[in-house]
mmCIF file of C-alpha atoms and ligand atoms in Angstrom:
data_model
loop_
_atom_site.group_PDB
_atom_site.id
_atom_site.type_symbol
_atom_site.label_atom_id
_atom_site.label_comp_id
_atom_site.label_asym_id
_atom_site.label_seq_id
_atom_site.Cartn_x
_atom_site.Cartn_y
_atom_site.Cartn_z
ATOM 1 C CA UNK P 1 -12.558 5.784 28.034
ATOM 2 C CA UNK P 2 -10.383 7.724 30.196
ATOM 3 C CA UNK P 3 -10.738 11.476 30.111
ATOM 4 C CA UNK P 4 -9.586 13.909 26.929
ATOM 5 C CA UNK P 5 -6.579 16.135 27.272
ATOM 6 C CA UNK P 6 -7.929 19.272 26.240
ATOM 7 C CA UNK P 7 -10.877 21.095 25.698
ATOM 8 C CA UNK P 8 -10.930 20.791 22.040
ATOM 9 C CA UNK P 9 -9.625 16.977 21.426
ATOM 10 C CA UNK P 10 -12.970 16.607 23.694
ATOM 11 C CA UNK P 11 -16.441 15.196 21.744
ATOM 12 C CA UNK P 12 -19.137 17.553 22.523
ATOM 13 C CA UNK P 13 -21.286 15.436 20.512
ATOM 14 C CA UNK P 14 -21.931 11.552 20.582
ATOM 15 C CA UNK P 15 -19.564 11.332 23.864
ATOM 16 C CA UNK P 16 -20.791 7.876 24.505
ATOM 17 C CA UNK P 17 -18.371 7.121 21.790
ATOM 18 C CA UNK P 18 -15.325 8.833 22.690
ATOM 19 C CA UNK P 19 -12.281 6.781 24.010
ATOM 20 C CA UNK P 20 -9.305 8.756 25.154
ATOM 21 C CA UNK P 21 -7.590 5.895 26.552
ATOM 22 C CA UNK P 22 -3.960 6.077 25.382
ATOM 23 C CA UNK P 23 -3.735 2.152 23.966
ATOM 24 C CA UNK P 24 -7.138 2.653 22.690
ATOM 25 C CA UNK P 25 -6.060 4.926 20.775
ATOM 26 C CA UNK P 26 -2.584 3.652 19.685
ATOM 27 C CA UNK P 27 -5.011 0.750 18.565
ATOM 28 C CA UNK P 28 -6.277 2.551 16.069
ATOM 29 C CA UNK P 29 -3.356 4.452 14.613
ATOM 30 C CA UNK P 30 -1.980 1.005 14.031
ATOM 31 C CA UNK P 31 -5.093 -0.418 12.232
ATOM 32 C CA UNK P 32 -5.070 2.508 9.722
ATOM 33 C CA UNK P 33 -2.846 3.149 6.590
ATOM 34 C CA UNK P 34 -4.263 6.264 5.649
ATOM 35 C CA UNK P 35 -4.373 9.646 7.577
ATOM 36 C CA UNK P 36 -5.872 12.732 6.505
ATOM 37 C CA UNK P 37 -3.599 16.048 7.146
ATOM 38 C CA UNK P 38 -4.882 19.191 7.239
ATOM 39 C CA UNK P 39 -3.255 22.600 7.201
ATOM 40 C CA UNK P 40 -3.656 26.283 6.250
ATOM 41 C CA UNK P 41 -1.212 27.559 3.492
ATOM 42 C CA UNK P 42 -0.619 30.551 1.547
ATOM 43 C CA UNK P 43 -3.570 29.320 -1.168
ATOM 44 C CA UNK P 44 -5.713 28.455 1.674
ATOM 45 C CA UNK P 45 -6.860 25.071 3.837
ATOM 46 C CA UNK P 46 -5.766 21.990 2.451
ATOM 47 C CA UNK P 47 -6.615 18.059 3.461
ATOM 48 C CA UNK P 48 -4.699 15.817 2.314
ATOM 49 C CA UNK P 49 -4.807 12.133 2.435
ATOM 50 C CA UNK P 50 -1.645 10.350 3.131
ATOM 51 C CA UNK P 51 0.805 6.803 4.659
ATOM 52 C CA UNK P 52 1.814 7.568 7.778
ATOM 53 C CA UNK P 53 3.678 5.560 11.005
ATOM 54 C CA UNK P 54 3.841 6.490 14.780
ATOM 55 C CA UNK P 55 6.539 6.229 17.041
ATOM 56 C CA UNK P 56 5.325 6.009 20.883
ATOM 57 C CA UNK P 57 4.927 10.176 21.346
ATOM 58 C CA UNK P 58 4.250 11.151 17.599
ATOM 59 C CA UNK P 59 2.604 10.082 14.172
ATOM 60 C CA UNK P 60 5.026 10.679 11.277
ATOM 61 C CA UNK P 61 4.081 11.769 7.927
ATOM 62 C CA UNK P 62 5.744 12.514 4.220
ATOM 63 C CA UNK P 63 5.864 13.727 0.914
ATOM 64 C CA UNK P 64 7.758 15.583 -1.590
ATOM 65 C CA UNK P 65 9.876 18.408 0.020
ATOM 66 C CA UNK P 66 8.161 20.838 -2.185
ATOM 67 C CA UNK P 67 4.388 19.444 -0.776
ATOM 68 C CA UNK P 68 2.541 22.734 0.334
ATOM 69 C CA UNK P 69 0.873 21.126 2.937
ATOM 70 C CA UNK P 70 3.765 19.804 4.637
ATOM 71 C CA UNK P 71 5.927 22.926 4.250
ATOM 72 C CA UNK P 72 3.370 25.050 5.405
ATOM 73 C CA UNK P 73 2.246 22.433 8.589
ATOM 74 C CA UNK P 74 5.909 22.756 9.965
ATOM 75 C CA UNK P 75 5.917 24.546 13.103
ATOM 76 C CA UNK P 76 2.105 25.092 13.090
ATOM 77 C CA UNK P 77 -1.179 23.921 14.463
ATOM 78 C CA UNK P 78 -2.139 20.950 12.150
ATOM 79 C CA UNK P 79 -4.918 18.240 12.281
ATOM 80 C CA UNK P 80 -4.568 15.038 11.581
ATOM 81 C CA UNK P 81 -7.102 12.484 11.208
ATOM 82 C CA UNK P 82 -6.956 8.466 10.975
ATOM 83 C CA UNK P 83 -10.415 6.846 9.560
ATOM 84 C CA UNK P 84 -11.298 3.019 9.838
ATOM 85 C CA UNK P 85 -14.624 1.895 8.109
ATOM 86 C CA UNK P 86 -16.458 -1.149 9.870
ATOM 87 C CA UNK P 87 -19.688 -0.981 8.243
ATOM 88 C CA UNK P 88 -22.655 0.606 7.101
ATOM 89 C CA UNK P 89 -25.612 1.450 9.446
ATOM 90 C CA UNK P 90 -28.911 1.219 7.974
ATOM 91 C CA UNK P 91 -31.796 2.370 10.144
ATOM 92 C CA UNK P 92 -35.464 3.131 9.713
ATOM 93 C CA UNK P 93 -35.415 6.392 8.761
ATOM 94 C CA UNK P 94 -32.445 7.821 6.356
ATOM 95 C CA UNK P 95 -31.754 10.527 8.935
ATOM 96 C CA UNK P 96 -30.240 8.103 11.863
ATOM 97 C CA UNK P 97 -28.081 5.508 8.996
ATOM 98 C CA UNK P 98 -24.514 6.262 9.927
ATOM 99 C CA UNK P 99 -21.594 3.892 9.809
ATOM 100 C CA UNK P 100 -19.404 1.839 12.491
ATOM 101 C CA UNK P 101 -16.140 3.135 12.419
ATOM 102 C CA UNK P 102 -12.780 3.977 14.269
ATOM 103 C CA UNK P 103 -11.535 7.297 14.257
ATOM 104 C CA UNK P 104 -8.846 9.011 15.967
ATOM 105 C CA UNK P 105 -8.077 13.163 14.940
ATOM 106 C CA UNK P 106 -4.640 14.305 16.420
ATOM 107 C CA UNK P 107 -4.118 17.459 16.808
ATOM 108 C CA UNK P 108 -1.092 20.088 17.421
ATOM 109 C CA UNK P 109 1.951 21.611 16.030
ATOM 110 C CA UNK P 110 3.706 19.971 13.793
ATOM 111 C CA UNK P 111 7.620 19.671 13.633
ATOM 112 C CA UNK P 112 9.970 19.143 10.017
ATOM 113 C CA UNK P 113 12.285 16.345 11.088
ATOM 114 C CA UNK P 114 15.360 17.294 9.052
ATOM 115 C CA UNK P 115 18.166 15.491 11.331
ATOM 116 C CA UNK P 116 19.551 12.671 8.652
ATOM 117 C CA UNK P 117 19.664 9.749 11.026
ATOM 118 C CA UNK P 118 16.163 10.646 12.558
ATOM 119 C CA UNK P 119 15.056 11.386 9.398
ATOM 120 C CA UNK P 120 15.500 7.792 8.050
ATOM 121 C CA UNK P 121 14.524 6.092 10.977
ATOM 122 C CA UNK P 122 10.457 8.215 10.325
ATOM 123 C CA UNK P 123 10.655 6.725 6.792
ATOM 124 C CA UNK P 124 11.604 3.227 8.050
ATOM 125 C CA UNK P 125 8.797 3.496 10.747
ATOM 126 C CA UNK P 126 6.576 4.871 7.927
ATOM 127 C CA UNK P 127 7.627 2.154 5.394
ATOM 128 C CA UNK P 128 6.619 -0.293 7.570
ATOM 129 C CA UNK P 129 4.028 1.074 8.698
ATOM 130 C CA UNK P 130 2.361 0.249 5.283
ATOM 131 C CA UNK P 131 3.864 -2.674 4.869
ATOM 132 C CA UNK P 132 6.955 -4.201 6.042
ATOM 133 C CA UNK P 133 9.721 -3.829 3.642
ATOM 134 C CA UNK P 134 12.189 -1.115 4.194
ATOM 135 C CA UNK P 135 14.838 -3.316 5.500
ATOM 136 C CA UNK P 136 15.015 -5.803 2.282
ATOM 137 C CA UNK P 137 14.526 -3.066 -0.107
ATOM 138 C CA UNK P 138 17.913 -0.997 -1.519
ATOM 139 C CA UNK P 139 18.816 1.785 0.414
ATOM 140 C CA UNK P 140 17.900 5.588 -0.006
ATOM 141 C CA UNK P 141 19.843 7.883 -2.223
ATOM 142 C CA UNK P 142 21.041 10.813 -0.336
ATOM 143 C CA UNK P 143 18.754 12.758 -3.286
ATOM 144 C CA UNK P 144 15.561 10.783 -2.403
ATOM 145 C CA UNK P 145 16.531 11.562 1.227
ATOM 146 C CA UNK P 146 16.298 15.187 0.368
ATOM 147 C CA UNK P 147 14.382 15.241 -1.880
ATOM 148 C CA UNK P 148 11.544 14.240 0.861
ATOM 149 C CA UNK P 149 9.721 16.403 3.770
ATOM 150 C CA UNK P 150 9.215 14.344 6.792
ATOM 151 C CA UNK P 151 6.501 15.983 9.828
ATOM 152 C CA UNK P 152 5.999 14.735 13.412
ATOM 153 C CA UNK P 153 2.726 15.598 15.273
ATOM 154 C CA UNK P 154 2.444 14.817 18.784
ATOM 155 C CA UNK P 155 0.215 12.229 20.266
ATOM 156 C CA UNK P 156 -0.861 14.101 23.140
ATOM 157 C CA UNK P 157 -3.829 16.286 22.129
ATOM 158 C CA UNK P 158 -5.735 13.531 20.332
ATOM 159 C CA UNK P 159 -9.271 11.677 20.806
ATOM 160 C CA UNK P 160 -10.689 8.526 19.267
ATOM 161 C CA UNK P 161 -14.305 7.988 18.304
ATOM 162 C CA UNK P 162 -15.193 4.617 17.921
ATOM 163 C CA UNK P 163 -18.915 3.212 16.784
ATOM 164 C CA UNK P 164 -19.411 -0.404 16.681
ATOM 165 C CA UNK P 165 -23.377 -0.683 16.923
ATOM 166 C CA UNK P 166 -26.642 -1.236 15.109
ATOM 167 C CA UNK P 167 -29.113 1.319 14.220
ATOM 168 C CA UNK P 168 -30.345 3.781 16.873
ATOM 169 C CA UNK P 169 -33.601 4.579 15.330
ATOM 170 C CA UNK P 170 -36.450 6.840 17.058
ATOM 171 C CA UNK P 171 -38.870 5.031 19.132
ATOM 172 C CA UNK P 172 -41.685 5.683 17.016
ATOM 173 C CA UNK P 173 -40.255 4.105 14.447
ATOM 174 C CA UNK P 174 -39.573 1.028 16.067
ATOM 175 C CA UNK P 175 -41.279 -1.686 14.991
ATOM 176 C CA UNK P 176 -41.867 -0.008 11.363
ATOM 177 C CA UNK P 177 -41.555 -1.766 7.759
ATOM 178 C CA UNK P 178 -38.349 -0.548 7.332
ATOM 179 C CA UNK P 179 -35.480 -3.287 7.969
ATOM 180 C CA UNK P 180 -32.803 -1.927 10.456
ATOM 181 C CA UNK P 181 -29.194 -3.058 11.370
ATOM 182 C CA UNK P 182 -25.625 -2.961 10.204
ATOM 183 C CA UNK P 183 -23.710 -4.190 7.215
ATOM 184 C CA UNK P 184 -19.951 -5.157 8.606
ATOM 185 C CA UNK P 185 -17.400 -4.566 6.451
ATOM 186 C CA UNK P 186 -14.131 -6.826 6.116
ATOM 187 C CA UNK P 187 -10.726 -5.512 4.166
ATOM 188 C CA UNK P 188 -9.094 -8.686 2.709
ATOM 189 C CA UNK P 189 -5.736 -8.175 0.660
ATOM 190 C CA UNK P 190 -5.754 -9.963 -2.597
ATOM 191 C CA UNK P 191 -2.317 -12.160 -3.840
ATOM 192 C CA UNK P 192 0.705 -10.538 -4.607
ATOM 193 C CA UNK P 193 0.970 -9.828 -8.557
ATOM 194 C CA UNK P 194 4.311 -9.276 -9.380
ATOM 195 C CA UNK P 195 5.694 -7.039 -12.163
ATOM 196 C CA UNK P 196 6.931 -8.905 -15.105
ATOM 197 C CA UNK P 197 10.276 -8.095 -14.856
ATOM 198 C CA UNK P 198 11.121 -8.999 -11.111
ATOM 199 C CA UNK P 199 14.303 -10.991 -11.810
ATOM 200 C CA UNK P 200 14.004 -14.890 -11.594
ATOM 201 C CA UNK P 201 14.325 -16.444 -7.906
ATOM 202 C CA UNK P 202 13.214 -12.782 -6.080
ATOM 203 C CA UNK P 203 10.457 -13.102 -3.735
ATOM 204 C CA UNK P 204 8.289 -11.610 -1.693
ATOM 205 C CA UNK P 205 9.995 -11.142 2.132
ATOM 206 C CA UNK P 206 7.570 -13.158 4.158
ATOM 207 C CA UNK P 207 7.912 -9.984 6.544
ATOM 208 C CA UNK P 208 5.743 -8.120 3.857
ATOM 209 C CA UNK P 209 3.510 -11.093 3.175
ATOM 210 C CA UNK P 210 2.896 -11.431 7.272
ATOM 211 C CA UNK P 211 1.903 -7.601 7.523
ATOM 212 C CA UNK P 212 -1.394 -7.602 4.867
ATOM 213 C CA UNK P 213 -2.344 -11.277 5.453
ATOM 214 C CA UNK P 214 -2.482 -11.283 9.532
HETATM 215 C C1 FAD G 301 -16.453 7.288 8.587
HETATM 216 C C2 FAD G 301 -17.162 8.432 9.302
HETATM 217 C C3 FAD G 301 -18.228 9.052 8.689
HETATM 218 C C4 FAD G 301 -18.888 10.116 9.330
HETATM 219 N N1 FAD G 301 -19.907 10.750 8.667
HETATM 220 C C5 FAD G 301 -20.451 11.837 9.230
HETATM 221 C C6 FAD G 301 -21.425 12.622 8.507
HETATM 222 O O1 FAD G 301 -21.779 12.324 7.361
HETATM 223 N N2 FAD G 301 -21.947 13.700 9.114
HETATM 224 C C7 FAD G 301 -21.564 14.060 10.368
HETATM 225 O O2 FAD G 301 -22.077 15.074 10.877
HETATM 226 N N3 FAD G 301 -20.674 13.346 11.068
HETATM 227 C C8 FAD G 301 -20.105 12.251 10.525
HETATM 228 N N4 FAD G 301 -19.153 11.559 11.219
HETATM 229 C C9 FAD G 301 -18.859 11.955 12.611
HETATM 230 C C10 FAD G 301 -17.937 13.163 12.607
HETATM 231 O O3 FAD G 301 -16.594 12.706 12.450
HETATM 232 C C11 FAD G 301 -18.041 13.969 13.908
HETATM 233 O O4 FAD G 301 -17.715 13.142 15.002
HETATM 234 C C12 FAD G 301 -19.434 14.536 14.120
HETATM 235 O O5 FAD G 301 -19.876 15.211 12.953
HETATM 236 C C13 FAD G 301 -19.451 15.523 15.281
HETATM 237 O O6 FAD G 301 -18.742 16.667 14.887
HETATM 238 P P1 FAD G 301 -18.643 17.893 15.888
HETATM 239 O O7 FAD G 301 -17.785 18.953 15.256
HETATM 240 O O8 FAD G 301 -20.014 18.240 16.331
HETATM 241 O O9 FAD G 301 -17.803 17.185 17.030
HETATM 242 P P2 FAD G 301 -17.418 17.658 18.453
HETATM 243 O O10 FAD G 301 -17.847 16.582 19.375
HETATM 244 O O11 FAD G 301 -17.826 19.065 18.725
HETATM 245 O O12 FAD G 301 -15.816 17.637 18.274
HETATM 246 C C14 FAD G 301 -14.979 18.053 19.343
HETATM 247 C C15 FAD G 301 -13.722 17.221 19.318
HETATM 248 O O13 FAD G 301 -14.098 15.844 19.398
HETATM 249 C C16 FAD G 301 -13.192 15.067 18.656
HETATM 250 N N5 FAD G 301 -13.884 14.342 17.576
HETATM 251 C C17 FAD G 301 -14.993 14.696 16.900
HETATM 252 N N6 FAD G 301 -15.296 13.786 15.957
HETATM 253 C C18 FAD G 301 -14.345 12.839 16.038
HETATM 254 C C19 FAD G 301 -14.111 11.655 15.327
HETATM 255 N N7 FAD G 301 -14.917 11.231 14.333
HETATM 256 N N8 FAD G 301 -13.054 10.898 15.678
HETATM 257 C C20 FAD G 301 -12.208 11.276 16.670
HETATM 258 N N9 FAD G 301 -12.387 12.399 17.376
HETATM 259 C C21 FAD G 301 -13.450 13.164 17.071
HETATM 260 C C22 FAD G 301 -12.176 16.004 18.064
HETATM 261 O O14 FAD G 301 -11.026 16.057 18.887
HETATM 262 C C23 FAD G 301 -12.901 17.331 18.050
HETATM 263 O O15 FAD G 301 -12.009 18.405 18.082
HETATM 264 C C24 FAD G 301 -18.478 10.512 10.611
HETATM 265 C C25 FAD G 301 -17.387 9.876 11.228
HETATM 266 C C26 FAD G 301 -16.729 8.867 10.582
HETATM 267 C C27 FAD G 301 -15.550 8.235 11.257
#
């Protein structure tokens, strides 16, 4: 569990699921693929969902240089979230059903990463991140290179949530008609379709096929 950074990566609420351990945490990041940014710009808040990697101190994100959210996130407080579903909880009453999850929210000031070879190195960690494939794929134009943002956010101000239980259901309602428990939920990767064009003898790196079957 560990204790939170700050004040406000602390959980006020439902503490007996908080885990600010660091590994816990880094646990999670690596379980995701999708974070949710958020940020204020000139037309107002904006979450966004998008891919994302980590190095050991931050969790990188992309997009199109000309992605409001990302231009306006550089060099300001951002928050950035990281959401696993486990299952559905279903308890007695509709008021207590929740969900097991892992979450983690990050937050802190974001930095544009604009130095080429650090640049490229975020999108190979981010690549990968999703799935393994940067280094068999052709390499990036310099006009893809530019033509994409790149963020860091440090992983220092950041908690996880985690909920991995039945249902917690009053006491008078123990006991009830109502059936009460949790629904896990499992993410399986189908086979690989490819296109119809792929070119006769190309395959699928096994480092690709590793990453969504482990
Ligand atoms: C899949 C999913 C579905 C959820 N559905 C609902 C819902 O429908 N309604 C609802 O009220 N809540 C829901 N939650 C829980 C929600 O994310 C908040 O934890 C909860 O609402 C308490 O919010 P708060 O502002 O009172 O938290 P506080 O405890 O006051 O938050 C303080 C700090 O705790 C940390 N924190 C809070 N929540 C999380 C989190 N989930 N993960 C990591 N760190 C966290 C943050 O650093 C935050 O700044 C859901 C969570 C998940 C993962």
């Amino acid at each position: 569990m560990s204790t939170p950074a700050t004040d406000r990566v602390e959980l006020k609420r439902g503490t007996n699921r908080a885990e600010y351990g660091h590994e816990e945490m880094l646990a999670v990041l690596d379980a995701g693929k999708v974070a949710h940014m958020g940020a204020d710009t000139d037309h107002g808040i904006i979450v966004l969902p998008m891919a994302y990697g980590r190095t050991d101190t931050e969790i990188l994100l992309h997009g199109s240089a000309a992605n409001a959210m990302l231009r306006a996130g550089g060099g300001t407080d951002v928050c950035v979230t990281v959401t696993i579903i486990d299952g559905l909880v279903i308890a007695r009453s509709a008021f207590h059903n929740s969900m097991n999850y892992r979450s983690v929210v990050i937050r802190g000031e974001a930095r544009l990463i604009t130095e080429p070879e650090e640049k490229t190195e975020a999108l190979k960690i981010i690549t990968d991140h999703v799935a393994v494939n940067w280094d068999s794929r052709r390499e990036a134009t310099e006009k893809e290179l530019k033509a994409t943002m790149v963020i860091g956010v440090p992983l220092t101000e950041m908690s996880a949530k985690i909920r991995n239980d039945g249902a917690v259901d009053d006491d008078a309602d123990l006991g009830g008609p109502e059936w009460a428990g949790h629904i896990p939920l499992t993410e399986v990767w189908g086979e690989p379709v490819p296109n119809d064009d792929v070119a006769d003898g190309c395959v699928l790196p096994p480092e690709t096929l590793a990453g969504v079957t482990q």
